[in-house]
Backbone as a ProteinNet text record, in pm:
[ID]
protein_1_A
[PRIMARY]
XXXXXXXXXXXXXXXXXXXXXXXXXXXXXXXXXXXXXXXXXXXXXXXXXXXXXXXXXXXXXXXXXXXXXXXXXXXXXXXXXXXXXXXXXXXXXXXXXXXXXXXXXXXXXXXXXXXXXXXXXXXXXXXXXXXXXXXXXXXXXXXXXXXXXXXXXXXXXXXXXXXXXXXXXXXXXXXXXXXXXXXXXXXXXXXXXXXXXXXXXXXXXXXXXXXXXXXXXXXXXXXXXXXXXXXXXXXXXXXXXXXX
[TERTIARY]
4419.6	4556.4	4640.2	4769.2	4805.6	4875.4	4981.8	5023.3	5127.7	5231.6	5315.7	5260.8	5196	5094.6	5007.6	4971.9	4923	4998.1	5138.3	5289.9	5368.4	5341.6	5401.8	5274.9	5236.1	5088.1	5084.3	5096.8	5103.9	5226.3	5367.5	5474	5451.8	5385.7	5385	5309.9	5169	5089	5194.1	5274.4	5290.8	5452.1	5485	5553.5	5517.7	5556.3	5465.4	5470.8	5628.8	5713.6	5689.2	5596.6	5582.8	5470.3	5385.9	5236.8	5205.4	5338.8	5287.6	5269.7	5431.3	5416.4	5297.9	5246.3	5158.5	4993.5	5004.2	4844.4	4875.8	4970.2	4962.8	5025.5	5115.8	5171	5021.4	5001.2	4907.1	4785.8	4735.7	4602.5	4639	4768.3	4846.2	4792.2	4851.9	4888.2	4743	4604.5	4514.3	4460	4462.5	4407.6	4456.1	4591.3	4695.9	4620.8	4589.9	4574.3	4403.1	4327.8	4197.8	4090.6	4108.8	4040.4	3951.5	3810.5	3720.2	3798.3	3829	3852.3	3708.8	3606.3	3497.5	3458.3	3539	3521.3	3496.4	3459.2	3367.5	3478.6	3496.4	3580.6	3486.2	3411	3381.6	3253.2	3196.3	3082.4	3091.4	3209.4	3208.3	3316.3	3397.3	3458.6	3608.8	3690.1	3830.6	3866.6	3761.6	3862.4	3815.1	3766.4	3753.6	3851.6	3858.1	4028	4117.8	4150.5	4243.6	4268.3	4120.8	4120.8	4157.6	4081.6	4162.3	4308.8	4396.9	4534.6	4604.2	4554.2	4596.1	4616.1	4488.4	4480.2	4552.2	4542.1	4606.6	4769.1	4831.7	4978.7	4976.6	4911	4910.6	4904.1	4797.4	4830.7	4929.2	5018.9	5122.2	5239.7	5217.3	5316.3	5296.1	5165.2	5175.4	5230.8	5197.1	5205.4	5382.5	5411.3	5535.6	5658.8	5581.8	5644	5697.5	5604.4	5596.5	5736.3	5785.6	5937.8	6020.7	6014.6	6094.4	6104.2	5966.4	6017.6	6082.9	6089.4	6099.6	6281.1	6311.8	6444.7	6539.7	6467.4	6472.5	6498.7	6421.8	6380.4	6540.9	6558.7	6693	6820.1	6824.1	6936.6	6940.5	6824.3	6887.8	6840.6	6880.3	6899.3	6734.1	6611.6	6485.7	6475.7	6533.9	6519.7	6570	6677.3	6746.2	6641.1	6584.1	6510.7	6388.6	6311	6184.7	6192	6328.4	6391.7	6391.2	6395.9	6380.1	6277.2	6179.3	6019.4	5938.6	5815	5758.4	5704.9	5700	5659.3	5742.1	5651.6	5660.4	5686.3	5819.9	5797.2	5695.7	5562.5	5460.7	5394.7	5377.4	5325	5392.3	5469.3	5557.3	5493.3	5487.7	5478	5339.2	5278.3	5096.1	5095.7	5151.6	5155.3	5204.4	5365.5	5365.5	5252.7	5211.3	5051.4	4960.5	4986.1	4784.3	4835.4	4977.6	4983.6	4992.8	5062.5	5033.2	4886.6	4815.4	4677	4617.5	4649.8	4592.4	4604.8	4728.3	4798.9	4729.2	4739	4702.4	4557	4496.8	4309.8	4338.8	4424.1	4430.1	4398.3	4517.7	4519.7	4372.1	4302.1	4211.3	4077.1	4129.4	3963.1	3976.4	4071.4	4114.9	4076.3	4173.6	4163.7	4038.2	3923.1	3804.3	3727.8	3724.8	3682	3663.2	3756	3795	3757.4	3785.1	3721.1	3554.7	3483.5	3393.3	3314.5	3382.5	3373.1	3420.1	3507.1	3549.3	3481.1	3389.7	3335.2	3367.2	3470.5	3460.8	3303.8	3254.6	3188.9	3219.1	3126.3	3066.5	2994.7	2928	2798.6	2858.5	2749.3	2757.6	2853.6	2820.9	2891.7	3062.9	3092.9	3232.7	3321.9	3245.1	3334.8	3326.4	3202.9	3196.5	3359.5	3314.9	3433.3	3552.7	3573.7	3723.2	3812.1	3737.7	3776.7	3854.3	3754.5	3811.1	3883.5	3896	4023.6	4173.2	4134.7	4239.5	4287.8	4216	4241.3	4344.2	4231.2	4219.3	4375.1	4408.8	4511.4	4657.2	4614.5	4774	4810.4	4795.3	4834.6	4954.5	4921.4	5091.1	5187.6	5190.8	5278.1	5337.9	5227	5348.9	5416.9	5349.1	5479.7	5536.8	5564.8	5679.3	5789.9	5729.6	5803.6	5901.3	5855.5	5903.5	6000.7	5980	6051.7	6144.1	6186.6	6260.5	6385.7	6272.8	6387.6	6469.2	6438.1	6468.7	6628	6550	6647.1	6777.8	6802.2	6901.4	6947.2	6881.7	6922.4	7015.5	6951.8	7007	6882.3	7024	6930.6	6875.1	6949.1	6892	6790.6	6752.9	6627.2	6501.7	6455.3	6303.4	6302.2	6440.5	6462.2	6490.9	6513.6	6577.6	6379.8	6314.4	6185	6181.7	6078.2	6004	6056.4	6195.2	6249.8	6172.3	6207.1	6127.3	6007.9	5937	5745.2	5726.2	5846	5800	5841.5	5931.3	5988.4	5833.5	5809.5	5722.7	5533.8	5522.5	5416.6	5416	5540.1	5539.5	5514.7	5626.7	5636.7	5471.4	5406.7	5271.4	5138.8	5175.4	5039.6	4992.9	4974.2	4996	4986.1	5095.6	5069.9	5058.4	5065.5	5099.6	5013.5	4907	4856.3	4961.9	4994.7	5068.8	5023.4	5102.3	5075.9	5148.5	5198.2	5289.1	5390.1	5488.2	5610	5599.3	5594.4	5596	5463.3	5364.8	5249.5	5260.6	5290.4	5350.8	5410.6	5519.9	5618.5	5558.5	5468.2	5433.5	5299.5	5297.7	5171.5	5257.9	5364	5438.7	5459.9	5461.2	5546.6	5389.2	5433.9	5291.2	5180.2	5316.2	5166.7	5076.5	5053.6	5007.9	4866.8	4914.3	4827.2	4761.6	4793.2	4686	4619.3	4633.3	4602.8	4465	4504.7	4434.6	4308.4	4324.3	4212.4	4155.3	4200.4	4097.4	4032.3	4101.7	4013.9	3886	3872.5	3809.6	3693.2	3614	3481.9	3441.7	3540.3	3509.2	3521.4	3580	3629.1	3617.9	3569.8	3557	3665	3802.2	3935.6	3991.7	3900.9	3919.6	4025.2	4142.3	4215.5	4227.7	4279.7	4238.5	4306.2	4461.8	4443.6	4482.5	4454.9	4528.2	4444.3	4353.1	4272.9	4174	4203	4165.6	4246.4	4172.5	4242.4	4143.8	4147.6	4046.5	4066.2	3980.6	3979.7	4053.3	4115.2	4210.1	4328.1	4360.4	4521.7	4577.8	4470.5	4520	4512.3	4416.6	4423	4553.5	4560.9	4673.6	4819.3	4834.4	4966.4	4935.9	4845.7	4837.8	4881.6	4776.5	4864.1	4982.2	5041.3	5190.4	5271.7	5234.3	5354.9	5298.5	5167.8	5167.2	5246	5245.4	5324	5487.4	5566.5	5698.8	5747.1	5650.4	5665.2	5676.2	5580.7	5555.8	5667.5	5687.2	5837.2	5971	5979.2	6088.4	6068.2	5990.8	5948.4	5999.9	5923.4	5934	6126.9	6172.8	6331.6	6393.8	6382.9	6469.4	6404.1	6287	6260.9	6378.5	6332.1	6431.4	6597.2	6657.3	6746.2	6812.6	6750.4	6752.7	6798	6664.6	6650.7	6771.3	6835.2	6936.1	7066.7	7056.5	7222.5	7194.3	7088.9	7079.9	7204.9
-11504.4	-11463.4	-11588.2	-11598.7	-11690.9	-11697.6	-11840.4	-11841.3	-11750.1	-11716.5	-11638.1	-11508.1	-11439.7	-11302.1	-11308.7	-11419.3	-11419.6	-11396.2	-11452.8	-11472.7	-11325.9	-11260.1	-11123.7	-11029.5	-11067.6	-10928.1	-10922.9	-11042.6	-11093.2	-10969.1	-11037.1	-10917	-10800.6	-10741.5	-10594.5	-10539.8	-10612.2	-10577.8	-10537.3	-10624.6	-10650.3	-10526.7	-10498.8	-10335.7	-10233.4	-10227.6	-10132	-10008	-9952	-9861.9	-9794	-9883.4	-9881.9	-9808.4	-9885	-9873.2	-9727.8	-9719.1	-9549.4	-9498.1	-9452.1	-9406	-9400.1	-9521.7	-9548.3	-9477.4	-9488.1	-9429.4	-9282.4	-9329.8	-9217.9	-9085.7	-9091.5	-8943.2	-8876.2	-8943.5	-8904.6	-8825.6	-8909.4	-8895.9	-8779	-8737.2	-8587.4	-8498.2	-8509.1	-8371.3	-8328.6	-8456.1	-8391.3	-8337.6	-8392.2	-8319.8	-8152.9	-8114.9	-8016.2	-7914.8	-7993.4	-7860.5	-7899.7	-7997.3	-7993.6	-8022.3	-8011.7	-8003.6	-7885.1	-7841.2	-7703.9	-7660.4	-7705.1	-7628.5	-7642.3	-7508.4	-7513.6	-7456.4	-7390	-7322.5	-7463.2	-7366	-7480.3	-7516.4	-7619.3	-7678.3	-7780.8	-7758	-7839.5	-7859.7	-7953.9	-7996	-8028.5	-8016.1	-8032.7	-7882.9	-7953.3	-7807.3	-7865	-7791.9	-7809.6	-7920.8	-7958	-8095	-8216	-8193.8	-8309	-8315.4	-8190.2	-8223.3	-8258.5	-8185.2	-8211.1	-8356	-8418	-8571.3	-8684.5	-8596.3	-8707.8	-8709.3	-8602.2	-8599.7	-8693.6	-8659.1	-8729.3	-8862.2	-8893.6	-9055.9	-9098.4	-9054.1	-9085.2	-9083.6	-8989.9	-9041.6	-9157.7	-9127.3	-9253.5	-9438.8	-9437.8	-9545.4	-9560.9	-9410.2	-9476	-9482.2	-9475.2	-9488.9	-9629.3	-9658.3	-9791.2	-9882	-9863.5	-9968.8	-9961	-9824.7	-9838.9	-9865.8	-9904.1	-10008.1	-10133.5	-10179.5	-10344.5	-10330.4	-10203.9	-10253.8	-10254.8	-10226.1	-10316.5	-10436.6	-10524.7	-10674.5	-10716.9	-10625.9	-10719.7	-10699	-10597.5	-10544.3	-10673.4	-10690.4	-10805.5	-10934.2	-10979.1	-11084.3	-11066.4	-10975.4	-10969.1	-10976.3	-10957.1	-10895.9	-11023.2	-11133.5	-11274.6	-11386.4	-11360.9	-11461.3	-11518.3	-11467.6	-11505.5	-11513	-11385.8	-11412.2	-11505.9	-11576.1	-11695.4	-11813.3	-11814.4	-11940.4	-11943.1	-11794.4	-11819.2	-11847.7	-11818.7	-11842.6	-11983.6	-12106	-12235.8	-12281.6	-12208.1	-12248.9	-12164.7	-12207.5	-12239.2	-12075	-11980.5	-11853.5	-11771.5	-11738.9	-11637	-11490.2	-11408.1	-11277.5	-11185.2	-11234.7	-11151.5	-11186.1	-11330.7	-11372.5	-11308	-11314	-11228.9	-11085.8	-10983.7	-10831	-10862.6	-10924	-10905.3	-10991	-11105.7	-11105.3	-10947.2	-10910.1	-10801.8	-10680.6	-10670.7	-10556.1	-10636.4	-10733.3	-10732.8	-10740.5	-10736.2	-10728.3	-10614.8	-10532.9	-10356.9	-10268.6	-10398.8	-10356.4	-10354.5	-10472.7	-10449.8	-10369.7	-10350.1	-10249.3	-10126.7	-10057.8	-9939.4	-9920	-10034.7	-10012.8	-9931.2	-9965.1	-9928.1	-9798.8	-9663.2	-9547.9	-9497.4	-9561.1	-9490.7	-9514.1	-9627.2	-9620.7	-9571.6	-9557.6	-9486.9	-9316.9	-9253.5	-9137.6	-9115.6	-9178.2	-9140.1	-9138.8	-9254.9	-9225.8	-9115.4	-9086.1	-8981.1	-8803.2	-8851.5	-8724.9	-8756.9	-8814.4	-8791.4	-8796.4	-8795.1	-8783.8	-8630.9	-8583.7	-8421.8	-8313.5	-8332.8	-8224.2	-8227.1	-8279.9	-8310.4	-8373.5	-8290	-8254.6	-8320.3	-8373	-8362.1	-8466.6	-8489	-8547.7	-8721.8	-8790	-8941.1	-8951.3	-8949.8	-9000.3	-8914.6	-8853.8	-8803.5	-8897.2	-8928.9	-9011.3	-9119.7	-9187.1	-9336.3	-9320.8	-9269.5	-9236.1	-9225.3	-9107.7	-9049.4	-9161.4	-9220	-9366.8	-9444.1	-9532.3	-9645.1	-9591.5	-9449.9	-9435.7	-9401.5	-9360.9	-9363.1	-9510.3	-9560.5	-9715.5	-9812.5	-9805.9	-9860	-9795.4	-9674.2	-9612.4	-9620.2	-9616.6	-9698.2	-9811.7	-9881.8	-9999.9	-9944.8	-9859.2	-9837.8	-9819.5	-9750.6	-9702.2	-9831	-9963.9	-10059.4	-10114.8	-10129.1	-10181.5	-10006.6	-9941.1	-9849.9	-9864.3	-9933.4	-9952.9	-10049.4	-10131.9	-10289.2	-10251.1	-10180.3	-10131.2	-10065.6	-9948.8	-9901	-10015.2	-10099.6	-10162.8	-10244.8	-10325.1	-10421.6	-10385.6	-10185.3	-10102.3	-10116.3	-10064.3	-10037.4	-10171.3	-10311.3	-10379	-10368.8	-10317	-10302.6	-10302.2	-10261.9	-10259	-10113	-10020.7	-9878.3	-9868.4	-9959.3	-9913.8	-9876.3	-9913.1	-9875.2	-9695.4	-9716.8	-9551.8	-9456.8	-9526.8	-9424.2	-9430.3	-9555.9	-9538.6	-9451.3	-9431.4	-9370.2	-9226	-9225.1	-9028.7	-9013.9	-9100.7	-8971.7	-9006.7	-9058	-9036.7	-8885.5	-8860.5	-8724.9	-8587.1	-8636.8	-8508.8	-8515.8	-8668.8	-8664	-8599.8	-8593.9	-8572.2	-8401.1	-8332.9	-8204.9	-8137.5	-8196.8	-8162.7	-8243.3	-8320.1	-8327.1	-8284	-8193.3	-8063.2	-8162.7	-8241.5	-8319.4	-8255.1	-8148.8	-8056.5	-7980.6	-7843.8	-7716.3	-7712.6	-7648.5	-7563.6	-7528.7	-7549.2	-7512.1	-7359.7	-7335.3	-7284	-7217.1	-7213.8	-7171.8	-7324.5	-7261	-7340.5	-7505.8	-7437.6	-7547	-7692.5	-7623.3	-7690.9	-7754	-7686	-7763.8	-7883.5	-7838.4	-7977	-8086.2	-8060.3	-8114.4	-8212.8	-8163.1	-8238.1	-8354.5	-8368.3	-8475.4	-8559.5	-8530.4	-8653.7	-8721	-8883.7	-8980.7	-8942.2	-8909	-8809.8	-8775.7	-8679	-8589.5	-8638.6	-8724.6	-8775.1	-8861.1	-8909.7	-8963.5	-8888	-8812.6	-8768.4	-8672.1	-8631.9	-8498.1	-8619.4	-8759	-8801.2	-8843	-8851.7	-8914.7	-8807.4	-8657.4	-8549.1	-8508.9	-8535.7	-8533.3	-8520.2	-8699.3	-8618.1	-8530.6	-8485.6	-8320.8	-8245.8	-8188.3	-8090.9	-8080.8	-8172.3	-8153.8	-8088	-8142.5	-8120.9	-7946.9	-7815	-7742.4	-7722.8	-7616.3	-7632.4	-7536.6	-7556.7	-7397.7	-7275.8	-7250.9	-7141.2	-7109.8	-7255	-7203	-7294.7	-7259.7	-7317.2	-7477.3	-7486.4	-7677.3	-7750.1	-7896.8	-7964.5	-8074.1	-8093.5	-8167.5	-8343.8	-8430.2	-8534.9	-8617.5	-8606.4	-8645.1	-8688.2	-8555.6	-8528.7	-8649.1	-8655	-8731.6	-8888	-8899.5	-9043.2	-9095.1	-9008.2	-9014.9	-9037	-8939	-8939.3	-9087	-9135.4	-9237.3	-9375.9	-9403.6	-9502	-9482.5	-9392.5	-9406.4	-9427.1	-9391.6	-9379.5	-9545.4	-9611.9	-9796.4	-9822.1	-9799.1	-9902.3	-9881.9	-9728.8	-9732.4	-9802.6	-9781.1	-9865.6	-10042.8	-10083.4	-10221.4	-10267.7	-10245.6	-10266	-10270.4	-10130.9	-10170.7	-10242.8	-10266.7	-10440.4	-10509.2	-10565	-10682.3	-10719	-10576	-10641.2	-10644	-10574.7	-10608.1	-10738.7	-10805.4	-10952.9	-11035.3	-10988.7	-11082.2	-11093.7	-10973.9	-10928.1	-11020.7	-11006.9	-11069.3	-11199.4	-11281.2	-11436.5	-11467.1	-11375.6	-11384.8	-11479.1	-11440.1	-11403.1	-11512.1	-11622.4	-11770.3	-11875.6
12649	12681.7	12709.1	12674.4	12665.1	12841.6	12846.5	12958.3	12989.9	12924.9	12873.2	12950	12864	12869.4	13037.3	13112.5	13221.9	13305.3	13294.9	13383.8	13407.7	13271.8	13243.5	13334.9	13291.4	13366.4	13458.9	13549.2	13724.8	13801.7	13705.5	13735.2	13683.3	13598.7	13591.7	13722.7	13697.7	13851.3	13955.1	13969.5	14131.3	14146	14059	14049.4	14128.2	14251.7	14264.3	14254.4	14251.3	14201.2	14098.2	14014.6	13833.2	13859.6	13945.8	13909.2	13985.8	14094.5	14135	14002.2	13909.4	13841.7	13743.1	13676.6	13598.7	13666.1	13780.2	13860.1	13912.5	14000.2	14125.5	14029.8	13957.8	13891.9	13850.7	13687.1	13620.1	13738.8	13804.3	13876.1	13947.5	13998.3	14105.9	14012.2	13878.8	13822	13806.1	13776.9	13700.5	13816.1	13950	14089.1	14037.9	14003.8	14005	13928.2	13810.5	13675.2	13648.6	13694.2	13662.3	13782.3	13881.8	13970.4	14020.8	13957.3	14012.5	13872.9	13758.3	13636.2	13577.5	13603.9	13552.3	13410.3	13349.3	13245.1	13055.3	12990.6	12888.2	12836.8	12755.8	12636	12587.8	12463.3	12335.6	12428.5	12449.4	12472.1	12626.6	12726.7	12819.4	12895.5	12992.9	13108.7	13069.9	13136.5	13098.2	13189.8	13338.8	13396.6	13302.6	13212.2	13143.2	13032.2	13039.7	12942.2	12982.4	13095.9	13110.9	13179.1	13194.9	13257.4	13136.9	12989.7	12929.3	12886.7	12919.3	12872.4	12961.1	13101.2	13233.7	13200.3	13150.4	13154.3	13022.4	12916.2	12791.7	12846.7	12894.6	12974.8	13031.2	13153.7	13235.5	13132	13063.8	12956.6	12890.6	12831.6	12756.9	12855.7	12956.3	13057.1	13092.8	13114	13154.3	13054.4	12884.5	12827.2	12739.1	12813.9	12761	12847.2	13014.3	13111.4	13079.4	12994	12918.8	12873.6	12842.9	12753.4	12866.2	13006.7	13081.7	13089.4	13102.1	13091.6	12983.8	12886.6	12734.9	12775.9	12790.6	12814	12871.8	13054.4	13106.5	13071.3	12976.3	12892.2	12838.1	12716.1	12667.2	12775.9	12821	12925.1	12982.2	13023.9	13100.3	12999	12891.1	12756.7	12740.9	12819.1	12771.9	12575.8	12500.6	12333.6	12306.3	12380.5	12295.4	12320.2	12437	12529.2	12407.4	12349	12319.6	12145.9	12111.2	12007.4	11926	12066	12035.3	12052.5	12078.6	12110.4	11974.7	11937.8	11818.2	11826.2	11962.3	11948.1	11846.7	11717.8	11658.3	11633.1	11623.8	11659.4	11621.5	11558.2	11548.7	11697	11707.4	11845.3	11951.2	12003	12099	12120.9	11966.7	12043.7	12052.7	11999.8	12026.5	12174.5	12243.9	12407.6	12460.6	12439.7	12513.9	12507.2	12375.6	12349.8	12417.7	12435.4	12504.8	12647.6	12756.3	12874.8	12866.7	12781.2	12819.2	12821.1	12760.4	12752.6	12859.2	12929.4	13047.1	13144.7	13136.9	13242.3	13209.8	13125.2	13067.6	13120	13134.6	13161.6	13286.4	13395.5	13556.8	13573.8	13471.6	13514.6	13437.7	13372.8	13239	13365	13411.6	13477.8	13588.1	13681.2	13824.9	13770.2	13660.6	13637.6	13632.9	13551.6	13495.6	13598.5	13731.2	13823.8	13903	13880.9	14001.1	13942.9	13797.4	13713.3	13773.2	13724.1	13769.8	13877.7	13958.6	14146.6	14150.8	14129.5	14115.1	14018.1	13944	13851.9	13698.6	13688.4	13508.7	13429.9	13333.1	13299.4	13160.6	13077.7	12930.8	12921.4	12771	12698	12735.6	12748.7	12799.7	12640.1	12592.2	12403.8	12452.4	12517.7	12521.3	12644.8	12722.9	12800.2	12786.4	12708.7	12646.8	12513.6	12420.2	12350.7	12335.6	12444.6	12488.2	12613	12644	12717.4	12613.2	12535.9	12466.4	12372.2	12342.1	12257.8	12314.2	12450.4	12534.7	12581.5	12604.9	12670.1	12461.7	12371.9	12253	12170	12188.6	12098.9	12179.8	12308.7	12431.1	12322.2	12273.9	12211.9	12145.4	12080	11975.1	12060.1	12206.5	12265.6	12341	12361.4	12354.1	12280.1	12163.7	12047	12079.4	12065.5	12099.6	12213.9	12291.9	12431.9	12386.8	12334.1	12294.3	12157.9	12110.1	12001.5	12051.5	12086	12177.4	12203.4	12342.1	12408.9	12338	12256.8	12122.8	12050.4	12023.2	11992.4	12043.6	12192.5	12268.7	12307	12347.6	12422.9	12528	12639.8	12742.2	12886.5	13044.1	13129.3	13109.4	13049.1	13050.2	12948.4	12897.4	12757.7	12821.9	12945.5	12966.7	13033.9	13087.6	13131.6	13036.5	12912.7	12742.7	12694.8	12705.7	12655.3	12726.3	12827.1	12969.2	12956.2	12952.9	12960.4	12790.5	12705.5	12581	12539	12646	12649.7	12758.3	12815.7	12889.6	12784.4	12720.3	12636.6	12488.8	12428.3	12340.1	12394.1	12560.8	12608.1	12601.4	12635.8	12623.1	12453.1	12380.2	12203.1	12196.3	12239.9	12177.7	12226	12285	12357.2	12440.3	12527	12617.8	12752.8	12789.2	12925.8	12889.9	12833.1	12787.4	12614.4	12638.8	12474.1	12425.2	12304.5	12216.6	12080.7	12049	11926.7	11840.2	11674.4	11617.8	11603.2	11566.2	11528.2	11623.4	11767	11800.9	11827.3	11792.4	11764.1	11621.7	11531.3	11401	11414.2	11503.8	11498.8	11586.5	11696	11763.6	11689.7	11576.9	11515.9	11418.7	11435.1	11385.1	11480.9	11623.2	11676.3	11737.1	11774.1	11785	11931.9	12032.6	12102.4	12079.2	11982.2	11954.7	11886	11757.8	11735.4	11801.9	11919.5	11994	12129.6	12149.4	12296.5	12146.7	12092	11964.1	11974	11928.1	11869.8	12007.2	12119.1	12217.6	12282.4	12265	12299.2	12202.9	12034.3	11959.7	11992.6	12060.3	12136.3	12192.4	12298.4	12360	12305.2	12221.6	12119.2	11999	11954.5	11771.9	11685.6	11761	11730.7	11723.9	11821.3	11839	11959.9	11915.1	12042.5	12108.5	12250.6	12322.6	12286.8	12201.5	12157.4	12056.9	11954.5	11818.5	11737.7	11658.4	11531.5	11573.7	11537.7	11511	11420.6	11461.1	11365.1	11310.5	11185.1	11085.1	11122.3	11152.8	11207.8	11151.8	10990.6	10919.7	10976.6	11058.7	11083.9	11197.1	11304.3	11412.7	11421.8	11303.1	11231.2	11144.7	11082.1	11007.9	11030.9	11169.9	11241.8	11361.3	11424.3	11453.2	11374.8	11239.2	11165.4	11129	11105.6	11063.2	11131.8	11256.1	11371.7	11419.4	11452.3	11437.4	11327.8	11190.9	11099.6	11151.7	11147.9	11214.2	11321.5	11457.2	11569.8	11564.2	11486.5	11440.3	11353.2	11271.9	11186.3	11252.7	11334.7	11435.9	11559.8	11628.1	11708.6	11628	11530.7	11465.8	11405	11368.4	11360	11463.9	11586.1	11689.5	11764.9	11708.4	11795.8	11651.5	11516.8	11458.8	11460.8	11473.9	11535.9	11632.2	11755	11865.1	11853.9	11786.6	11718	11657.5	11567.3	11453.4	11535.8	11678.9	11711.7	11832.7	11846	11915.8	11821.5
[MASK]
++++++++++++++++++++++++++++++++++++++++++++++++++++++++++++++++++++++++++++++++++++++++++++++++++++++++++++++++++++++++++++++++++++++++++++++++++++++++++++++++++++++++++++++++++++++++++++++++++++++++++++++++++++++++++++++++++++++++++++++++++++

């Protein structure tokens, strides 16, 4: 990690405002909706579902925090400063992705803890699994964060990110089973495809009340929604650069 990426991570840590959100929300609700939830889902019980949705928020919450500093960064002329230094805007979002990476580990391993201190249930291969794809697939949601903010340039961009990771957590079966029309649409937006594939181990992409889904789908809507996210990073760092 570079020095850059050590300097940034120090201040996200020390948020602590952030880091409620990023721990303390996620970890409430799953107390809320999965705590003594004993009934089966896939190879394990439903608090294990609902432990990995918990935590899959909580990560893209954390790593789509990161687009506050970047915001920051814009807002007190940091793009012009890094503009004259030899950092690369590919170099740049891969520092901000690997400090959102880190961040993101906090709620995945707090949540999981605590899932399994409370009764969440399934096969050693589902929580080895459903971990590192929760921890491993947060990544797009910081180039999303960073994309975003890039977008708007402003102080309001991490509050324009952050409000539509709560509207994209609902449209992507996230809190609430879906089914019909709005599960359709919901299988388009990038939620979806990721919270779908990190439940996969538990479920074998069966959902609780409407069909399944073929391991295709949530792969699929994952890469596409990385190449969109990544493309728009990359012009709002050049963007940015343009106008030193």
């Amino acid at each position: 990690m570079t020095t850059y990426a050590r300097l940034d991570l120090r201040r996200q840590l020390r948020d602590r405002i952030g880091m409620f959100f990023v721990v303390g929300l996620p970890t409430f609700m799953f107390l809320v909706f999965g705590l003594g939830s004993d009934d089966p889902v896939g190879s394990g019980n439903v608090a294990m579902y609902v432990m990995i949705s918990m935590a899959a928020y909580g990560a893209v919450t954390a790593t789509t925090s990161v687009a506050g500093s970047a915001a920051t960064e814009q807002v007190m002329g940091w793009g012009r400063q890094l503009g004259l230094t030899p950092m690369r805007p590919v170099a740049f979002v891969a520092a901000k992705a690997a400090v959102a990476m880190a961040v993101a580990a906090v709620p995945v391993v707090a949540i999981y803890a605590i899932g399994a201190a409370t009764g969440a249930q399934g096969h050693w291969t589902d929580w080895v699994l459903s971990g590192a794809l929760v921890w491993f697939g947060s990544a797009l949601f910081a180039v999303y964060g960073l994309a975003i903010c890039l977008a708007f340039r402003g102080p309001n961009a991490p509050g324009i990110a952050s409000g539509m990771i709560v509207v994209l957590a609902f449209l992507g079966n996230v809190f609430t089973p879906m089914s019909g029309f709005m599960l359709d649409l919901g299988r388009l937006t990038p939620l979806y495809g990721y919270v779908a594939l990190a439940r996969f181990p538990l479920t074998d992409g069966h959902l609780p009340i409407a069909g399944s889904d073929p391991l295709w789908l949530p792969v699929a809507n994952v890469l596409a929604w990385t190449v969109i996210f990544a493309l728009m990073a990359l012009w709002g760092v050049r963007r940015s650069r343009a106008r030193t």
